[in-house]
PDB file of C-alpha atoms in Angstrom:
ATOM      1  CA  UNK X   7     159.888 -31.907 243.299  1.00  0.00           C
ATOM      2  CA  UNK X   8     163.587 -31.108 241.914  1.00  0.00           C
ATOM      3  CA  UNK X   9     165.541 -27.998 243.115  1.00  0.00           C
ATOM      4  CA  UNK X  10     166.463 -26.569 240.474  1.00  0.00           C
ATOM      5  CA  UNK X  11     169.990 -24.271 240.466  1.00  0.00           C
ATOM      6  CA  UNK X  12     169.475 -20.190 241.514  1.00  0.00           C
ATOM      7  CA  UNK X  13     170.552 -19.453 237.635  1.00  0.00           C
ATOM      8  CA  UNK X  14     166.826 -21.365 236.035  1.00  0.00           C
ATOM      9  CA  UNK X  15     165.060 -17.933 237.396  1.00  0.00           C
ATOM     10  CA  UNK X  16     167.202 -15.595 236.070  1.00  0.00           C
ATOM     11  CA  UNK X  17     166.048 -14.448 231.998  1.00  0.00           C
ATOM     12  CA  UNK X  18     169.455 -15.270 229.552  1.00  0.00           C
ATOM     13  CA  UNK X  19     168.142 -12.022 227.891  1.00  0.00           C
ATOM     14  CA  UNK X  20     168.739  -8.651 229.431  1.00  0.00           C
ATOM     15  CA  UNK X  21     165.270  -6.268 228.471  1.00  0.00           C
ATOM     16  CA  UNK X  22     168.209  -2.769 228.532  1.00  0.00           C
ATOM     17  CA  UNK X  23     170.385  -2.636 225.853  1.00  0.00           C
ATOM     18  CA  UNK X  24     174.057  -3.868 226.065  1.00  0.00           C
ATOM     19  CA  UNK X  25     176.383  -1.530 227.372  1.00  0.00           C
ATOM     20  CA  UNK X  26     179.067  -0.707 224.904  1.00  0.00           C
ATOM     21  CA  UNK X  27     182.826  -0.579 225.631  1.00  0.00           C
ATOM     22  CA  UNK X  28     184.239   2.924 226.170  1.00  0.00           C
ATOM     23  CA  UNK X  29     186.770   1.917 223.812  1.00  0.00           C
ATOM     24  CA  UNK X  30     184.802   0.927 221.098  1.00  0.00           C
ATOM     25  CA  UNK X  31     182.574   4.386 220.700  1.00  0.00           C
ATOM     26  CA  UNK X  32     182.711   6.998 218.122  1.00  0.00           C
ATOM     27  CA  UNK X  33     180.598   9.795 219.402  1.00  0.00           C
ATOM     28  CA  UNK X  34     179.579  13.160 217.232  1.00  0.00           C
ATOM     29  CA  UNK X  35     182.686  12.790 214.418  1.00  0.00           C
ATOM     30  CA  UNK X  36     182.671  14.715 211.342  1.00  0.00           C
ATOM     31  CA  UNK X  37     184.146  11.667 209.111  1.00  0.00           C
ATOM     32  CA  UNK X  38     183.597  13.579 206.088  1.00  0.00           C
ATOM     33  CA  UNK X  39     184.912  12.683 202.683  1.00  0.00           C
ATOM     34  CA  UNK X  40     186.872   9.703 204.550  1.00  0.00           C
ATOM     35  CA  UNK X  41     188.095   6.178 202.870  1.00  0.00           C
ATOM     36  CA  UNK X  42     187.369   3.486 204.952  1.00  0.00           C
ATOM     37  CA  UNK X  43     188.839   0.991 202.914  1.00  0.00           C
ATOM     38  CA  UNK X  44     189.951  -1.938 204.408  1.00  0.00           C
ATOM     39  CA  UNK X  45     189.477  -0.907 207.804  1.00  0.00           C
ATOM     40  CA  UNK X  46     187.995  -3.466 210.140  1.00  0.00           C
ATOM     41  CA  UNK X  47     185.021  -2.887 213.151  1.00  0.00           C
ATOM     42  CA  UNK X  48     184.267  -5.503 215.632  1.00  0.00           C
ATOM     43  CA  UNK X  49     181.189  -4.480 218.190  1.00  0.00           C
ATOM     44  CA  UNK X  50     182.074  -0.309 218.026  1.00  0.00           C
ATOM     45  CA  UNK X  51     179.013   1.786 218.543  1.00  0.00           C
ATOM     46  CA  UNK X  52     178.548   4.840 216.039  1.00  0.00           C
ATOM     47  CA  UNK X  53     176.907   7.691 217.204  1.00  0.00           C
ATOM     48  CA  UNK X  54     175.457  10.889 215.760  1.00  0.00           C
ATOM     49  CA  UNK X  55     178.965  10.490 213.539  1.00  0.00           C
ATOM     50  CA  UNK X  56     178.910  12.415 210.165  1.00  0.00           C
ATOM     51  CA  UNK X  57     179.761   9.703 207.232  1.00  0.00           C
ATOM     52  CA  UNK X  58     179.148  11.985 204.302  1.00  0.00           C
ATOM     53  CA  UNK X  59     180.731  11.069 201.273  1.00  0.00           C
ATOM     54  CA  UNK X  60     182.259   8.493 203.052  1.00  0.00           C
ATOM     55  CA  UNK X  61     183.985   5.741 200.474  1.00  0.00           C
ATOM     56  CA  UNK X  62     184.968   2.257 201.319  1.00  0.00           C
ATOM     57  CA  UNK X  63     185.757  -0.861 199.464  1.00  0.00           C
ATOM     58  CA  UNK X  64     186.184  -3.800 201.626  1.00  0.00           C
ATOM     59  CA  UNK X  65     185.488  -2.557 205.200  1.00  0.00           C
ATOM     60  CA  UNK X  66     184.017  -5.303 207.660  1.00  0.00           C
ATOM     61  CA  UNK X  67     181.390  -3.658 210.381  1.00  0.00           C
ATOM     62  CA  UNK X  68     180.794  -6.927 212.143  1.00  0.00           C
ATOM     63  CA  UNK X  69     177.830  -6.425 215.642  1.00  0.00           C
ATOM     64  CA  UNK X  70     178.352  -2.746 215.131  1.00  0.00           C
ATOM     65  CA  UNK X  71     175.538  -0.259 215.902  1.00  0.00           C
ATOM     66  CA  UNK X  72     175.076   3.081 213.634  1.00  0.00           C
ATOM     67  CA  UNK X  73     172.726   5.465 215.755  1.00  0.00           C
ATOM     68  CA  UNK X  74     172.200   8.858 214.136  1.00  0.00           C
ATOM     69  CA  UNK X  75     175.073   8.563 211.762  1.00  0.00           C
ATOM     70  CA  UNK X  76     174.519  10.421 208.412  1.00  0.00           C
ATOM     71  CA  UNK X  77     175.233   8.049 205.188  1.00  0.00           C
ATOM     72  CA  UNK X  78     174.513  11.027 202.644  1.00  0.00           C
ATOM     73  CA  UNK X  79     176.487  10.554 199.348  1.00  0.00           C
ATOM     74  CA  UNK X  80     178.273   7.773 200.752  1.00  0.00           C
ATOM     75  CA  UNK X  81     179.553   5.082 198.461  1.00  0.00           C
ATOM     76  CA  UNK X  82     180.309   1.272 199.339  1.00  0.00           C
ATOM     77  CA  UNK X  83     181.391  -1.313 197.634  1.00  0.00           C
ATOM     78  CA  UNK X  84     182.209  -4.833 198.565  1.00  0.00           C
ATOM     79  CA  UNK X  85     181.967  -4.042 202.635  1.00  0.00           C
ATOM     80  CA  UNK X  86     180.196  -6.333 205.163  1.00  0.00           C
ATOM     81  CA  UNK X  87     178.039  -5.075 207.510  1.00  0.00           C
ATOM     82  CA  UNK X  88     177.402  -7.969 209.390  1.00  0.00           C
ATOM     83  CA  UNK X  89     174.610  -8.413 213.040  1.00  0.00           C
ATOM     84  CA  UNK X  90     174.732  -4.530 212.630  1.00  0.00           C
ATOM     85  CA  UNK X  91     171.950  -1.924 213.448  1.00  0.00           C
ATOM     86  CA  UNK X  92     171.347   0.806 212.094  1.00  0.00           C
ATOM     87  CA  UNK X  93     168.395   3.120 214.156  1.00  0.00           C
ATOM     88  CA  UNK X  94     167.261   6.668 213.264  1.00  0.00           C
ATOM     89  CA  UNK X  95     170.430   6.487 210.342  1.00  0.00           C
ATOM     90  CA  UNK X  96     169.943   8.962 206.884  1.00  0.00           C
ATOM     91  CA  UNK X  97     171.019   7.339 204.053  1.00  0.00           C
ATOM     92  CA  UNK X  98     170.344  10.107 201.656  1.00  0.00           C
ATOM     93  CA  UNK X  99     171.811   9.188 197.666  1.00  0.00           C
ATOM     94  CA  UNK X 100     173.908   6.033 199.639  1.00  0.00           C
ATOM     95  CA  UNK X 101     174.967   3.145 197.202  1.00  0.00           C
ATOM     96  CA  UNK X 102     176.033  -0.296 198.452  1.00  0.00           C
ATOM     97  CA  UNK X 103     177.442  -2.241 195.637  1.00  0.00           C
ATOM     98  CA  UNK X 104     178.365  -5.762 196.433  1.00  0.00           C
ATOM     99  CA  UNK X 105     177.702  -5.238 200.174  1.00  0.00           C
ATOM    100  CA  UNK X 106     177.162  -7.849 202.922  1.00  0.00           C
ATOM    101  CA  UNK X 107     174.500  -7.030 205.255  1.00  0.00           C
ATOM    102  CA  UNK X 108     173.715 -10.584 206.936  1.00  0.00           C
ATOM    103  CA  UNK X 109     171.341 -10.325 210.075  1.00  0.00           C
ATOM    104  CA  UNK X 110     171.385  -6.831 210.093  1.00  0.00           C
ATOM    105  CA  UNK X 111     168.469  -4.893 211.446  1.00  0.00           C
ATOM    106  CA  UNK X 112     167.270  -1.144 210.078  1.00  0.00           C
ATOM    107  CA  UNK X 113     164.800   0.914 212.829  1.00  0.00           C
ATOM    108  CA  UNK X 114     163.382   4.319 212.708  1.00  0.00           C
ATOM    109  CA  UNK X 115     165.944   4.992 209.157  1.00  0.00           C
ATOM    110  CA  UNK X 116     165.407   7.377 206.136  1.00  0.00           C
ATOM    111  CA  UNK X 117     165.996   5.966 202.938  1.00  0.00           C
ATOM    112  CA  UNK X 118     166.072   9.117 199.866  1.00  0.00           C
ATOM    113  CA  UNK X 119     167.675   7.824 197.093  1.00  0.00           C
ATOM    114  CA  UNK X 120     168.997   4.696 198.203  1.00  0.00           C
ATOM    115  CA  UNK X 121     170.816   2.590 195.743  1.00  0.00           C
ATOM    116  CA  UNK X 122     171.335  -1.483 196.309  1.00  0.00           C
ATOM    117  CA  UNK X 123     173.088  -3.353 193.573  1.00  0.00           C
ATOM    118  CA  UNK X 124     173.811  -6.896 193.997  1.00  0.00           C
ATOM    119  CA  UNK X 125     175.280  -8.512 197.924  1.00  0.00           C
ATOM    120  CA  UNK X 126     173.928 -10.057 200.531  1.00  0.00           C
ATOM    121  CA  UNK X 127     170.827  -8.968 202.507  1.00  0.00           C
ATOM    122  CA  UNK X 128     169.457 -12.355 203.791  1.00  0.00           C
ATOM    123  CA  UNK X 129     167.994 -12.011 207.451  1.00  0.00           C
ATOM    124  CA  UNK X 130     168.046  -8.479 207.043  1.00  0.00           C
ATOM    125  CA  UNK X 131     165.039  -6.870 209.611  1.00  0.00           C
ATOM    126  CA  UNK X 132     162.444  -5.813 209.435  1.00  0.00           C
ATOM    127  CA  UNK X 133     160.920  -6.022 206.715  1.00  0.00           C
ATOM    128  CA  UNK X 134     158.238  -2.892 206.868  1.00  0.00           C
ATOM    129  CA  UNK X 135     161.585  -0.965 206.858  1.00  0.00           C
ATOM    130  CA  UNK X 136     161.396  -1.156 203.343  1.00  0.00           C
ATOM    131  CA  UNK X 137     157.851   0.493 203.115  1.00  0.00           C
ATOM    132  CA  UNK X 138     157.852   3.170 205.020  1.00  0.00           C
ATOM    133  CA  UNK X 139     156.747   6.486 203.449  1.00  0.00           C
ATOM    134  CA  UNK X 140     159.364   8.784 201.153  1.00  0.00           C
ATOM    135  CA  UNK X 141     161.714   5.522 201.195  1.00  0.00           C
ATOM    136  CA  UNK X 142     162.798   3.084 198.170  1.00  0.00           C
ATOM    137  CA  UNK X 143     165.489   1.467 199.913  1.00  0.00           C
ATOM    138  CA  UNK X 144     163.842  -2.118 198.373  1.00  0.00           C
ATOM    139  CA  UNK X 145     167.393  -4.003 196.947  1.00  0.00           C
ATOM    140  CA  UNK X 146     167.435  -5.169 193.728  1.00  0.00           C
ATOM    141  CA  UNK X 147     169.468  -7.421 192.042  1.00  0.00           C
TER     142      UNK X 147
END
């Protein structure tokens, strides 16, 4: 019988959630009316933040998580959202135009007059997401 190393027990993947740098969280903002353009996001963690009206063109969210942020009347157009999840979110008249969403993943969200036009959504989970009651979130295009 082979030994095998002390590291073949241990599980590669953690069953808590990853703890996020200090650094990197935005915590109960009122971001209100704010262009995002441009800006760039690597693993920050967005939480209960206010993005109402919110306009961007170009922004890059890359492994970013959105928990209880507010989309409402927010406009995007060309961003990438990229490994990002989005859990208990409102996106409430929200358009993406020419977005990049790429492996992102959508839990316990409210979609109300959700508008998709064109972009990328491949690997975007899960898929009942997009059938839950009072939602039409479906993309098109």
């Amino acid at each position: 019988m082979a030994i095998r190393p002390a590291r073949a027990n241990i599980d590669p993947v953690s069953a808590g959630p990853p703890i996020p740098d200090p650094e990197r969280v935005i915590r109960d903002e009122d971001w209100y009316g704010q262009d995002l353009s441009g800006r760039v996001y690597g693993q920050y963690s967005f939480l209960d933040t206010d993005w109402t009206e919110v306009v961007d063109e170009g922004a890059v969210f890359d492994t970013c998580t959105f928990a209880g942020v507010r989309f409402n009347a927010s406009r995007h157009t060309g961003a990438a959202f990229t490994n990002c999840t989005f859990r208990r979110c409102t996106f409430f008249d929200t358009s993406f135009t020419d977005c990049k969403f790429v492996g992102s993943l959508f839990q316990q969200s409210t979609f109300t007059l959700f508008q998709v036009t064109g972009g990328d959504w491949s690997f975007v989970g899960p898929p009942s997401a997009w059938n839950r009651p009072r939602s039409s979130p479906r993309p098109s295009g």
